[in-house]
Amino acid sequence: MSLFHNRLKDIHNQLINKQLKVSELVNESYDRIQQVDSKVKAFLTLDEENARVSAAKLDELLEKDSERGLLFGLPAGIKDNIITEGLRTTCASQFLSNFDPIYDATVMKKLKAAQSITIGKINMDEFAMGGSNENSSFHPTLNPWNTEYVPGGSSGGSAAAVAADEVYFALGSDTGGSIRQPAAYCGVVGLKPTYGLVSRFGLVAFASSLDQIGPITKNVEDNAYVLQSIAGYDAMDSTSANVDIPDYLGALTGDVKGLKIGVPKEYLGEGIDPKVKDSILEALKVLEGLGAEWEEVSLPHTEYAVATYYLLASSEASSNLARFDGVRYGVRTENPGNLLDVYLKSRSEGFGQEVKRRIMLGTYSLSSGYYDAYYLKAQKVRTLIKQDFDKVFEKYDVVIGPTAPTTAFKLGSQIDDPLTMYLNDICTIPVSLAGVPAISVPCGFVEGLPVGLQIIGKAFDESTVLRVAHAYEQSTEFHQKRPQL
């Protein structure tokens, strides 16, 4: 049986007990990439030489009695908007196609401290803007369950690489659902932590008040394993929360007896595929069987979430991406006539269509005369959406619904219809606006494509979210199924 079918905890123990070598894990990762990545196209850059050198060093450590990190020797894939020292970071954009950073993001420092090995950088929608991975300026990633379908976005490459057994875990980033939605489409587990739990220092900013780094894994226990290593306060990030980090692995007790679940009627109503809805209702029955109780609740401002998100996220994107001007770093236009040409042509040639669309929308909503009508009003609605969650969490421990309204859609079927594409995030966007944690776990299949169950918790209560997800997962077998490539 492939090592990829083992839990991270078991692999870690095999390494510690010298039943396995780190170099064997790294070899298996690259062998698998060689075997299947031409079908999935998850990777943009491989770091094979450095990974093998690191594996050899860790194998030497195995012979000694030195202390080992929590992720000792485990190969990881990194979304290409997370800064990696000396390893190309493109954000899947032509603008950064020559960018080799000179420092590591805080999460990368934490992964290295935990002794994980970086296998390579993973494809994404350009600057994390998109819900299908079709907006990468290099090539689209394909869904391992059916390569005619998208893997979701913008962390579709990370989810596809984990589902295709190319890496043992991956890091993604979630702004409006960019970890959870691709995790649902690819049948893996994706967690968006509470805003501020994981440092954003070194994450190339899309929408600073929403962006959050999180783990994508094959099962909930692995997810807790990775979160334990990357969570924590960082003085380099002014939005980092200085809170105690609990024992996430210890929270996986399997006990949900007496747990109170709220199920928003807005998440199971119009626009939700009936077969996806049936999978969610079946999942609730499983949790009921374990002793949890659920009731229908309401998040009344959900209908405004998508419009609110795209105004706020695009506004922040238009500001954040102003730094890409062809002067400081990245690709500069050739033979500009004057300084203005440097700015105009570099941005015009460097950014793709979706990025330009969002910069224009954001610049408009922030412009004089329209700020109050659009940006300020969107901020007020965001507060109402957060208050919806606060009110529900006064009575319930978690909120549950689908991660996405449908399963993955066919490649190219929505690329010319951005509004329909934006609605794929309708179940994940309210959570991002509220800044609370949520996880997507596999809960069924519709016509051969995975369905995701979204479990949402109170701020900084990842322990409960993981506990519920783990209890559900241990009572089902959906997470054990593998795509045939």
Tab-separated table of C-alpha atoms in Angstrom:
chain	number	residue	atom	x	y	z
A	1	MET	CA	0.000	0.000	0.000
A	2	SER	CA	1.247	3.511	-0.821
A	3	LEU	CA	2.674	5.545	2.047
A	4	PHE	CA	0.213	8.242	0.984
A	5	HIS	CA	-2.618	6.176	2.460
A	6	ASN	CA	-1.159	6.500	5.977
A	7	ARG	CA	-1.989	9.193	8.517
A	8	LEU	CA	0.681	11.817	9.184
A	9	LYS	CA	0.847	10.596	12.782
A	10	ASP	CA	1.617	7.014	11.666
A	11	ILE	CA	4.265	8.172	9.183
A	12	HIS	CA	5.808	10.369	11.860
A	13	ASN	CA	5.995	7.391	14.235
A	14	GLN	CA	7.523	5.151	11.541
A	15	LEU	CA	10.219	7.767	10.996
A	16	ILE	CA	10.929	8.157	14.676
A	17	ASN	CA	11.119	4.366	15.072
A	18	LYS	CA	13.524	4.194	12.099
A	19	GLN	CA	11.162	1.990	10.074
A	20	LEU	CA	11.182	4.553	7.294
A	21	LYS	CA	13.552	7.167	5.882
A	22	VAL	CA	12.715	10.741	4.949
A	23	SER	CA	14.379	10.223	1.572
A	24	GLU	CA	11.859	7.425	0.850
A	25	LEU	CA	8.976	9.851	1.443
A	26	VAL	CA	10.527	12.507	-0.762
A	27	ASN	CA	11.269	9.952	-3.495
A	28	GLU	CA	7.668	8.746	-3.403
A	29	SER	CA	6.389	12.321	-3.731
A	30	TYR	CA	8.504	13.090	-6.794
A	31	ASP	CA	7.791	9.678	-8.340
A	32	ARG	CA	4.078	10.322	-7.972
A	33	ILE	CA	4.412	13.825	-9.419
A	34	GLN	CA	6.284	12.333	-12.368
A	35	GLN	CA	3.492	9.801	-12.772
A	36	VAL	CA	0.357	11.967	-12.525
A	37	ASP	CA	1.085	15.700	-12.632
A	38	SER	CA	0.894	15.837	-16.422
A	39	LYS	CA	-2.798	14.912	-15.932
A	40	VAL	CA	-3.534	17.163	-12.938
A	41	LYS	CA	-1.070	20.047	-13.523
A	42	ALA	CA	-0.998	21.027	-9.854
A	43	PHE	CA	2.618	22.252	-9.661
A	44	LEU	CA	4.231	25.387	-11.038
A	45	THR	CA	7.736	24.947	-9.560
A	46	LEU	CA	9.496	21.931	-8.072
A	47	ASP	CA	12.316	22.257	-5.529
A	48	GLU	CA	13.734	18.763	-6.050
A	49	GLU	CA	17.441	19.374	-5.455
A	50	ASN	CA	16.934	21.232	-2.156
A	51	ALA	CA	14.275	18.751	-1.014
A	52	ARG	CA	16.639	15.797	-1.507
A	53	VAL	CA	19.467	17.594	0.319
A	54	SER	CA	17.095	18.369	3.226
A	55	ALA	CA	15.892	14.752	3.275
A	56	ALA	CA	19.484	13.472	3.496
A	57	LYS	CA	20.175	15.820	6.436
A	58	LEU	CA	17.027	14.677	8.265
A	59	ASP	CA	17.964	11.047	7.645
A	60	GLU	CA	21.267	11.764	9.389
A	61	LEU	CA	19.335	13.207	12.326
A	62	LEU	CA	17.284	10.012	12.496
A	63	GLU	CA	20.452	8.185	13.482
A	64	LYS	CA	20.914	10.508	16.458
A	65	ASP	CA	18.730	11.055	19.484
A	66	SER	CA	18.026	14.723	18.745
A	67	GLU	CA	14.523	16.161	19.153
A	68	ARG	CA	12.246	15.952	16.095
A	69	GLY	CA	9.664	18.496	14.955
A	70	LEU	CA	5.963	17.693	14.687
A	71	LEU	CA	6.135	17.570	10.869
A	72	PHE	CA	9.544	15.869	10.773
A	73	GLY	CA	10.355	14.743	7.235
A	74	LEU	CA	6.830	15.205	5.861
A	75	PRO	CA	6.758	16.538	2.263
A	76	ALA	CA	4.499	19.565	1.674
A	77	GLY	CA	3.244	21.590	-1.260
A	78	ILE	CA	2.969	25.362	-0.880
A	79	LYS	CA	0.484	27.636	-2.655
A	80	ASP	CA	2.418	29.989	-4.881
A	81	ASN	CA	1.296	33.186	-3.120
A	82	ILE	CA	3.256	32.266	0.044
A	83	ILE	CA	6.763	33.749	0.013
A	84	THR	CA	9.588	31.157	-0.036
A	85	GLU	CA	13.217	32.205	0.279
A	86	GLY	CA	15.134	31.450	-2.903
A	87	LEU	CA	12.197	29.556	-4.418
A	88	ARG	CA	10.221	31.260	-7.199
A	89	THR	CA	6.924	32.769	-6.046
A	90	THR	CA	4.719	33.848	-8.952
A	91	CYS	CA	1.161	34.089	-7.597
A	92	ALA	CA	0.415	32.366	-10.950
A	93	SER	CA	0.895	35.772	-12.604
A	94	GLN	CA	3.114	36.881	-15.479
A	95	PHE	CA	3.866	39.928	-13.331
A	96	LEU	CA	5.904	37.824	-10.873
A	97	SER	CA	7.150	35.172	-13.303
A	98	ASN	CA	10.772	36.121	-12.472
A	99	PHE	CA	10.375	36.779	-8.715
A	100	ASP	CA	12.719	34.888	-6.360
A	101	PRO	CA	12.082	36.117	-2.775
A	102	ILE	CA	14.910	36.811	-0.346
A	103	TYR	CA	13.012	35.810	2.801
A	104	ASP	CA	10.495	33.260	4.073
A	105	ALA	CA	6.883	33.868	5.122
A	106	THR	CA	6.308	33.185	8.817
A	107	VAL	CA	4.398	29.976	8.015
A	108	MET	CA	7.407	28.755	6.027
A	109	LYS	CA	9.687	29.446	9.004
A	110	LYS	CA	7.269	27.457	11.165
A	111	LEU	CA	7.170	24.552	8.696
A	112	LYS	CA	10.963	24.505	8.594
A	113	ALA	CA	11.117	24.646	12.399
A	114	ALA	CA	8.763	21.638	12.446
A	115	GLN	CA	11.196	19.988	9.951
A	116	SER	CA	8.784	19.607	7.050
A	117	ILE	CA	10.218	19.464	3.511
A	118	THR	CA	8.960	21.722	0.717
A	119	ILE	CA	8.394	19.747	-2.479
A	120	GLY	CA	7.412	22.715	-4.641
A	121	LYS	CA	5.054	25.609	-5.335
A	122	ILE	CA	1.483	24.928	-6.346
A	123	ASN	CA	-0.772	26.474	-8.984
A	124	MET	CA	-3.586	28.874	-8.132
A	125	ASP	CA	-5.839	31.530	-9.625
A	126	GLU	CA	-3.764	34.639	-10.357
A	127	PHE	CA	-3.228	36.589	-7.114
A	128	ALA	CA	-5.834	34.235	-5.539
A	129	MET	CA	-8.646	35.792	-7.583
A	130	GLY	CA	-10.956	33.089	-8.850
A	131	GLY	CA	-13.040	30.077	-7.966
A	132	SER	CA	-11.885	27.515	-10.512
A	133	ASN	CA	-8.084	27.726	-11.043
A	134	GLU	CA	-8.785	28.721	-14.647
A	135	ASN	CA	-7.375	32.208	-13.964
A	136	SER	CA	-3.789	31.009	-13.550
A	137	SER	CA	-1.727	32.762	-16.219
A	138	PHE	CA	0.321	29.576	-16.735
A	139	HIS	CA	-2.191	26.742	-17.079
A	140	PRO	CA	-5.354	25.502	-15.346
A	141	THR	CA	-5.143	22.716	-12.766
A	142	LEU	CA	-7.578	19.835	-13.348
A	143	ASN	CA	-9.765	17.927	-10.893
A	144	PRO	CA	-8.208	14.514	-10.063
A	145	TRP	CA	-11.689	12.937	-9.843
A	146	ASN	CA	-12.467	13.911	-13.432
A	147	THR	CA	-9.980	15.940	-15.424
A	148	GLU	CA	-12.757	17.525	-17.491
A	149	TYR	CA	-13.798	19.418	-14.339
A	150	VAL	CA	-12.206	22.257	-12.355
A	151	PRO	CA	-10.593	21.598	-8.946
A	152	GLY	CA	-12.020	24.860	-7.520
A	153	GLY	CA	-10.102	27.944	-6.595
A	154	SER	CA	-8.058	29.736	-5.786
A	155	SER	CA	-6.216	26.961	-3.850
A	156	GLY	CA	-7.305	24.382	-6.439
A	157	GLY	CA	-3.713	23.341	-7.073
A	158	SER	CA	-3.155	22.637	-3.365
A	159	ALA	CA	-6.365	20.586	-3.076
A	160	ALA	CA	-5.660	18.676	-6.298
A	161	ALA	CA	-2.069	17.881	-5.250
A	162	VAL	CA	-3.292	16.389	-1.949
A	163	ALA	CA	-6.160	14.477	-3.604
A	164	ALA	CA	-3.775	13.101	-6.251
A	165	ASP	CA	-1.306	11.856	-3.586
A	166	GLU	CA	1.476	14.159	-4.797
A	167	VAL	CA	2.172	15.602	-1.324
A	168	TYR	CA	1.204	14.608	2.215
A	169	PHE	CA	-0.291	18.015	2.950
A	170	ALA	CA	-0.446	21.462	1.403
A	171	LEU	CA	-0.900	25.053	2.479
A	172	GLY	CA	-3.532	27.208	0.825
A	173	SER	CA	-4.953	30.651	1.418
A	174	ASP	CA	-8.614	31.494	1.890
A	175	THR	CA	-10.096	34.931	1.177
A	176	GLY	CA	-13.718	34.105	0.338
A	177	GLY	CA	-13.603	30.307	0.418
A	178	SER	CA	-10.389	29.553	-1.466
A	179	ILE	CA	-9.377	26.664	0.802
A	180	ARG	CA	-12.799	25.193	1.578
A	181	GLN	CA	-14.388	25.258	-1.891
A	182	PRO	CA	-11.498	23.450	-3.690
A	183	ALA	CA	-11.242	21.030	-0.754
A	184	ALA	CA	-14.931	20.195	-1.309
A	185	TYR	CA	-14.513	19.857	-5.094
A	186	CYS	CA	-11.469	17.555	-4.683
A	187	GLY	CA	-12.745	15.427	-1.764
A	188	VAL	CA	-10.123	16.472	0.806
A	189	VAL	CA	-10.152	18.367	4.126
A	190	GLY	CA	-9.546	22.139	4.092
A	191	LEU	CA	-9.541	24.473	7.100
A	192	LYS	CA	-9.842	28.264	7.124
A	193	PRO	CA	-8.673	29.247	10.615
A	194	THR	CA	-9.994	32.242	12.534
A	195	TYR	CA	-8.680	35.510	11.076
A	196	GLY	CA	-5.491	36.299	13.013
A	197	LEU	CA	-4.708	32.751	14.226
A	198	VAL	CA	-2.096	32.064	11.526
A	199	SER	CA	0.359	34.786	10.535
A	200	ARG	CA	-0.185	36.437	7.164
A	201	PHE	CA	3.362	37.842	7.079
A	202	GLY	CA	4.792	36.762	3.730
A	203	LEU	CA	1.423	35.977	2.150
A	204	VAL	CA	1.093	38.143	-0.974
A	205	ALA	CA	-1.927	40.249	-0.093
A	206	PHE	CA	-5.175	40.060	-2.046
A	207	ALA	CA	-7.699	41.419	0.508
A	208	SER	CA	-5.879	42.029	3.786
A	209	SER	CA	-8.919	41.975	6.086
A	210	LEU	CA	-9.988	38.565	4.734
A	211	ASP	CA	-6.861	36.602	3.682
A	212	GLN	CA	-5.950	33.643	5.882
A	213	ILE	CA	-3.496	30.750	5.428
A	214	GLY	CA	-4.697	27.239	6.286
A	215	PRO	CA	-3.922	23.518	5.810
A	216	ILE	CA	-5.321	21.113	3.205
A	217	THR	CA	-4.996	17.418	4.094
A	218	LYS	CA	-6.517	13.996	3.484
A	219	ASN	CA	-8.210	13.754	6.872
A	220	VAL	CA	-9.120	15.850	9.919
A	221	GLU	CA	-6.397	14.491	12.191
A	222	ASP	CA	-3.711	15.457	9.649
A	223	ASN	CA	-5.299	18.897	9.452
A	224	ALA	CA	-5.013	19.352	13.223
A	225	TYR	CA	-1.403	18.177	12.979
A	226	VAL	CA	-0.484	20.913	10.508
A	227	LEU	CA	-2.526	23.633	12.232
A	228	GLN	CA	-0.725	22.879	15.498
A	229	SER	CA	2.550	23.720	13.761
A	230	ILE	CA	1.556	26.937	11.944
A	231	ALA	CA	-0.816	28.668	14.425
A	232	GLY	CA	0.419	31.318	16.827
A	233	TYR	CA	1.166	34.985	17.393
A	234	ASP	CA	3.604	36.765	15.090
A	235	ALA	CA	4.922	40.248	15.848
A	236	MET	CA	5.621	40.689	12.112
A	237	ASP	CA	1.862	40.654	11.397
A	238	SER	CA	-0.077	43.566	12.929
A	239	THR	CA	-3.331	41.592	12.615
A	240	SER	CA	-1.954	38.502	14.368
A	241	ALA	CA	-3.925	37.553	17.503
A	242	ASN	CA	-1.997	36.991	20.708
A	243	VAL	CA	-4.045	34.049	21.999
A	244	ASP	CA	-3.152	30.739	23.631
A	245	ILE	CA	-2.878	27.855	21.151
A	246	PRO	CA	-4.764	24.806	22.462
A	247	ASP	CA	-3.922	21.163	21.875
A	248	TYR	CA	-5.808	20.600	18.611
A	249	LEU	CA	-4.870	16.907	18.447
A	250	GLY	CA	-6.107	16.412	21.994
A	251	ALA	CA	-9.462	17.883	20.972
A	252	LEU	CA	-10.170	14.954	18.622
A	253	THR	CA	-12.109	12.940	21.194
A	254	GLY	CA	-14.908	11.738	18.947
A	255	ASP	CA	-17.450	12.899	21.528
A	256	VAL	CA	-20.203	15.196	20.219
A	257	LYS	CA	-22.929	14.080	22.634
A	258	GLY	CA	-25.149	17.028	23.542
A	259	LEU	CA	-23.510	19.289	20.942
A	260	LYS	CA	-25.920	21.891	19.541
A	261	ILE	CA	-25.821	22.470	15.778
A	262	GLY	CA	-27.473	25.344	13.935
A	263	VAL	CA	-28.371	24.727	10.286
A	264	PRO	CA	-29.069	27.992	8.414
A	265	LYS	CA	-32.143	27.735	6.205
A	266	GLU	CA	-30.371	30.092	3.762
A	267	TYR	CA	-27.677	27.423	3.192
A	268	LEU	CA	-30.155	24.728	2.115
A	269	GLY	CA	-32.577	26.838	0.089
A	270	GLU	CA	-32.723	28.174	-3.455
A	271	GLY	CA	-29.588	27.648	-5.530
A	272	ILE	CA	-28.394	24.574	-3.642
A	273	ASP	CA	-28.271	21.405	-5.755
A	274	PRO	CA	-30.910	19.003	-4.307
A	275	LYS	CA	-28.378	16.138	-4.327
A	276	VAL	CA	-25.867	18.268	-2.397
A	277	LYS	CA	-28.639	19.131	0.062
A	278	ASP	CA	-29.446	15.423	0.497
A	279	SER	CA	-25.764	14.733	1.344
A	280	ILE	CA	-25.819	17.454	4.012
A	281	LEU	CA	-29.037	16.088	5.547
A	282	GLU	CA	-27.504	12.600	5.625
A	283	ALA	CA	-24.445	14.027	7.383
A	284	LEU	CA	-26.692	15.635	9.998
A	285	LYS	CA	-28.290	12.235	10.596
A	286	VAL	CA	-24.815	10.800	11.262
A	287	LEU	CA	-24.092	13.508	13.820
A	288	GLU	CA	-27.538	12.983	15.350
A	289	GLY	CA	-26.680	9.315	15.715
A	290	LEU	CA	-23.569	10.348	17.651
A	291	GLY	CA	-25.679	12.331	20.132
A	292	ALA	CA	-25.630	15.835	18.651
A	293	GLU	CA	-28.806	17.890	18.233
A	294	TRP	CA	-29.597	20.175	15.296
A	295	GLU	CA	-32.173	22.829	14.556
A	296	GLU	CA	-32.872	25.166	11.667
A	297	VAL	CA	-31.624	28.718	12.249
A	298	SER	CA	-31.424	31.862	10.152
A	299	LEU	CA	-28.517	34.054	9.013
A	300	PRO	CA	-30.778	36.713	7.472
A	301	HIS	CA	-28.120	38.850	5.796
A	302	THR	CA	-26.619	35.930	3.826
A	303	GLU	CA	-28.227	37.163	0.598
A	304	TYR	CA	-26.058	40.319	0.716
A	305	ALA	CA	-22.790	38.486	1.402
A	306	VAL	CA	-21.568	37.961	-2.180
A	307	ALA	CA	-22.096	41.610	-3.198
A	308	THR	CA	-20.531	42.798	0.060
A	309	TYR	CA	-17.532	40.531	-0.378
A	310	TYR	CA	-16.779	41.549	-3.945
A	311	LEU	CA	-16.957	45.255	-3.068
A	312	LEU	CA	-14.671	44.922	-0.034
A	313	ALA	CA	-12.234	42.364	-1.456
A	314	SER	CA	-11.912	44.219	-4.763
A	315	SER	CA	-11.374	47.531	-2.955
A	316	GLU	CA	-8.572	46.054	-0.880
A	317	ALA	CA	-7.122	44.326	-3.960
A	318	SER	CA	-7.019	47.587	-5.916
A	319	SER	CA	-4.999	49.102	-3.065
A	320	ASN	CA	-2.722	46.098	-2.452
A	321	LEU	CA	-1.898	45.574	-6.119
A	322	ALA	CA	-0.927	49.221	-6.613
A	323	ARG	CA	2.589	48.186	-5.564
A	324	PHE	CA	2.972	46.181	-8.784
A	325	ASP	CA	4.120	49.003	-11.037
A	326	GLY	CA	7.036	47.590	-13.012
A	327	VAL	CA	9.591	49.526	-10.942
A	328	ARG	CA	10.271	47.694	-7.693
A	329	TYR	CA	10.127	43.995	-8.598
A	330	GLY	CA	8.577	41.610	-11.069
A	331	VAL	CA	8.458	41.896	-14.837
A	332	ARG	CA	8.844	45.337	-16.459
A	333	THR	CA	7.566	46.184	-19.942
A	334	GLU	CA	10.233	46.255	-22.640
A	335	ASN	CA	11.234	49.528	-24.306
A	336	PRO	CA	8.836	51.958	-22.563
A	337	GLY	CA	8.638	55.437	-24.078
A	338	ASN	CA	8.567	57.242	-20.740
A	339	LEU	CA	7.925	56.694	-17.010
A	340	LEU	CA	4.155	56.621	-17.437
A	341	ASP	CA	4.621	53.906	-20.044
A	342	VAL	CA	6.477	51.811	-17.443
A	343	TYR	CA	3.460	51.903	-15.133
A	344	LEU	CA	0.732	51.548	-17.733
A	345	LYS	CA	2.292	48.897	-19.964
A	346	SER	CA	3.797	46.846	-17.112
A	347	ARG	CA	0.397	46.585	-15.385
A	348	SER	CA	-1.470	46.034	-18.635
A	349	GLU	CA	0.884	43.263	-19.754
A	350	GLY	CA	1.423	41.769	-16.282
A	351	PHE	CA	-2.125	41.343	-14.987
A	352	GLY	CA	-4.726	38.938	-16.347
A	353	GLN	CA	-8.356	39.691	-17.153
A	354	GLU	CA	-9.852	38.718	-13.773
A	355	VAL	CA	-7.290	40.740	-11.821
A	356	LYS	CA	-7.941	43.801	-13.996
A	357	ARG	CA	-11.692	43.376	-13.524
A	358	ARG	CA	-11.362	43.400	-9.733
A	359	ILE	CA	-8.908	46.314	-9.680
A	360	MET	CA	-11.366	48.365	-11.738
A	361	LEU	CA	-14.317	47.425	-9.509
A	362	GLY	CA	-12.355	48.212	-6.349
A	363	THR	CA	-10.974	51.497	-7.636
A	364	TYR	CA	-14.496	52.577	-8.606
A	365	SER	CA	-16.006	51.732	-5.206
A	366	LEU	CA	-13.221	53.663	-3.423
A	367	SER	CA	-13.392	56.680	-5.693
A	368	SER	CA	-14.581	60.094	-4.575
A	369	GLY	CA	-18.360	60.350	-4.752
A	370	TYR	CA	-18.930	56.573	-4.629
A	371	TYR	CA	-17.107	55.628	-1.399
A	372	ASP	CA	-20.138	56.156	0.870
A	373	ALA	CA	-22.548	54.489	-1.530
A	374	TYR	CA	-20.489	51.329	-2.053
A	375	TYR	CA	-17.433	50.718	0.173
A	376	LEU	CA	-18.817	52.241	3.384
A	377	LYS	CA	-22.199	50.596	2.922
A	378	ALA	CA	-20.504	47.240	2.318
A	379	GLN	CA	-18.572	47.642	5.583
A	380	LYS	CA	-21.855	48.224	7.442
A	381	VAL	CA	-23.423	45.119	5.894
A	382	ARG	CA	-20.324	43.133	6.867
A	383	THR	CA	-21.008	44.085	10.488
A	384	LEU	CA	-24.603	42.847	10.161
A	385	ILE	CA	-23.367	39.515	8.734
A	386	LYS	CA	-20.968	39.093	11.655
A	387	GLN	CA	-23.770	39.910	14.107
A	388	ASP	CA	-25.881	37.146	12.496
A	389	PHE	CA	-23.185	34.627	13.437
A	390	ASP	CA	-22.709	36.122	16.925
A	391	LYS	CA	-26.429	35.707	17.613
A	392	VAL	CA	-26.540	32.075	16.429
A	393	PHE	CA	-23.418	31.184	18.427
A	394	GLU	CA	-25.118	32.397	21.631
A	395	LYS	CA	-27.201	29.198	21.475
A	396	TYR	CA	-25.327	26.777	19.213
A	397	ASP	CA	-21.809	25.287	19.307
A	398	VAL	CA	-21.329	25.053	15.535
A	399	VAL	CA	-23.144	25.949	12.321
A	400	ILE	CA	-23.318	23.365	9.532
A	401	GLY	CA	-24.170	23.547	5.840
A	402	PRO	CA	-22.756	22.739	2.408
A	403	THR	CA	-19.332	24.100	1.450
A	404	ALA	CA	-20.452	24.839	-2.112
A	405	PRO	CA	-23.923	24.877	-3.706
A	406	THR	CA	-22.919	22.296	-6.335
A	407	THR	CA	-20.148	19.845	-7.062
A	408	ALA	CA	-17.278	20.877	-9.365
A	409	PHE	CA	-18.312	22.288	-12.752
A	410	LYS	CA	-16.830	21.570	-16.186
A	411	LEU	CA	-13.691	23.365	-17.258
A	412	GLY	CA	-14.594	26.450	-19.310
A	413	SER	CA	-18.308	26.288	-18.553
A	414	GLN	CA	-18.385	29.476	-16.431
A	415	ILE	CA	-15.240	31.328	-17.466
A	416	ASP	CA	-17.227	33.917	-19.482
A	417	ASP	CA	-19.859	34.361	-16.777
A	418	PRO	CA	-18.118	35.902	-13.740
A	419	LEU	CA	-21.334	36.491	-11.779
A	420	THR	CA	-22.253	32.792	-11.887
A	421	MET	CA	-18.652	31.956	-10.985
A	422	TYR	CA	-18.819	34.308	-7.965
A	423	LEU	CA	-21.977	32.556	-6.679
A	424	ASN	CA	-20.018	29.305	-6.218
A	425	ASP	CA	-18.628	30.912	-3.057
A	426	ILE	CA	-22.029	31.854	-1.630
A	427	CYS	CA	-21.756	29.350	1.270
A	428	THR	CA	-18.181	30.254	2.210
A	429	ILE	CA	-18.106	34.047	1.823
A	430	PRO	CA	-20.278	34.889	4.899
A	431	VAL	CA	-17.821	32.942	7.090
A	432	SER	CA	-14.875	34.908	5.712
A	433	LEU	CA	-16.645	38.227	6.285
A	434	ALA	CA	-17.356	37.201	9.902
A	435	GLY	CA	-13.724	36.092	10.411
A	436	VAL	CA	-14.677	32.803	12.110
A	437	PRO	CA	-13.147	29.352	11.445
A	438	ALA	CA	-14.651	26.725	9.155
A	439	ILE	CA	-13.627	23.361	7.761
A	440	SER	CA	-14.755	21.389	4.730
A	441	VAL	CA	-14.841	17.590	4.992
A	442	PRO	CA	-16.001	15.064	2.347
A	443	CYS	CA	-19.614	13.978	2.922
A	444	GLY	CA	-20.689	12.201	-0.247
A	445	PHE	CA	-20.508	11.991	-4.023
A	446	VAL	CA	-22.826	13.183	-6.790
A	447	GLU	CA	-22.216	11.583	-10.202
A	448	GLY	CA	-18.662	10.679	-9.176
A	449	LEU	CA	-17.701	14.122	-7.848
A	450	PRO	CA	-17.156	14.866	-4.127
A	451	VAL	CA	-19.492	16.927	-1.916
A	452	GLY	CA	-18.150	19.039	0.968
A	453	LEU	CA	-19.704	19.480	4.424
A	454	GLN	CA	-18.872	22.853	5.984
A	455	ILE	CA	-18.578	23.060	9.790
A	456	ILE	CA	-18.330	26.623	11.133
A	457	GLY	CA	-17.287	27.559	14.679
A	458	LYS	CA	-16.905	30.487	17.042
A	459	ALA	CA	-13.822	32.696	16.724
A	460	PHE	CA	-10.671	30.846	17.914
A	461	ASP	CA	-12.703	27.704	18.645
A	462	GLU	CA	-10.947	25.539	16.029
A	463	SER	CA	-10.889	22.774	18.635
A	464	THR	CA	-14.666	22.311	18.463
A	465	VAL	CA	-14.703	22.583	14.671
A	466	LEU	CA	-12.026	19.884	14.398
A	467	ARG	CA	-13.729	17.724	17.052
A	468	VAL	CA	-17.041	17.704	15.179
A	469	ALA	CA	-15.359	17.143	11.818
A	470	HIS	CA	-13.280	14.268	13.216
A	471	ALA	CA	-16.291	12.618	14.887
A	472	TYR	CA	-18.228	12.780	11.612
A	473	GLU	CA	-15.284	11.552	9.571
A	474	GLN	CA	-14.691	8.542	11.833
A	475	SER	CA	-18.321	7.462	11.265
A	476	THR	CA	-18.093	7.595	7.472
A	477	GLU	CA	-15.748	6.381	4.723
A	478	PHE	CA	-15.878	9.245	2.206
A	479	HIS	CA	-12.393	10.507	3.183
A	480	GLN	CA	-10.874	7.097	2.387
A	481	LYS	CA	-11.895	7.125	-1.276
A	482	ARG	CA	-9.182	7.989	-3.806
A	483	PRO	CA	-9.463	9.259	-7.397
A	484	GLN	CA	-8.187	6.947	-10.125
A	485	LEU	CA	-5.543	8.648	-12.245
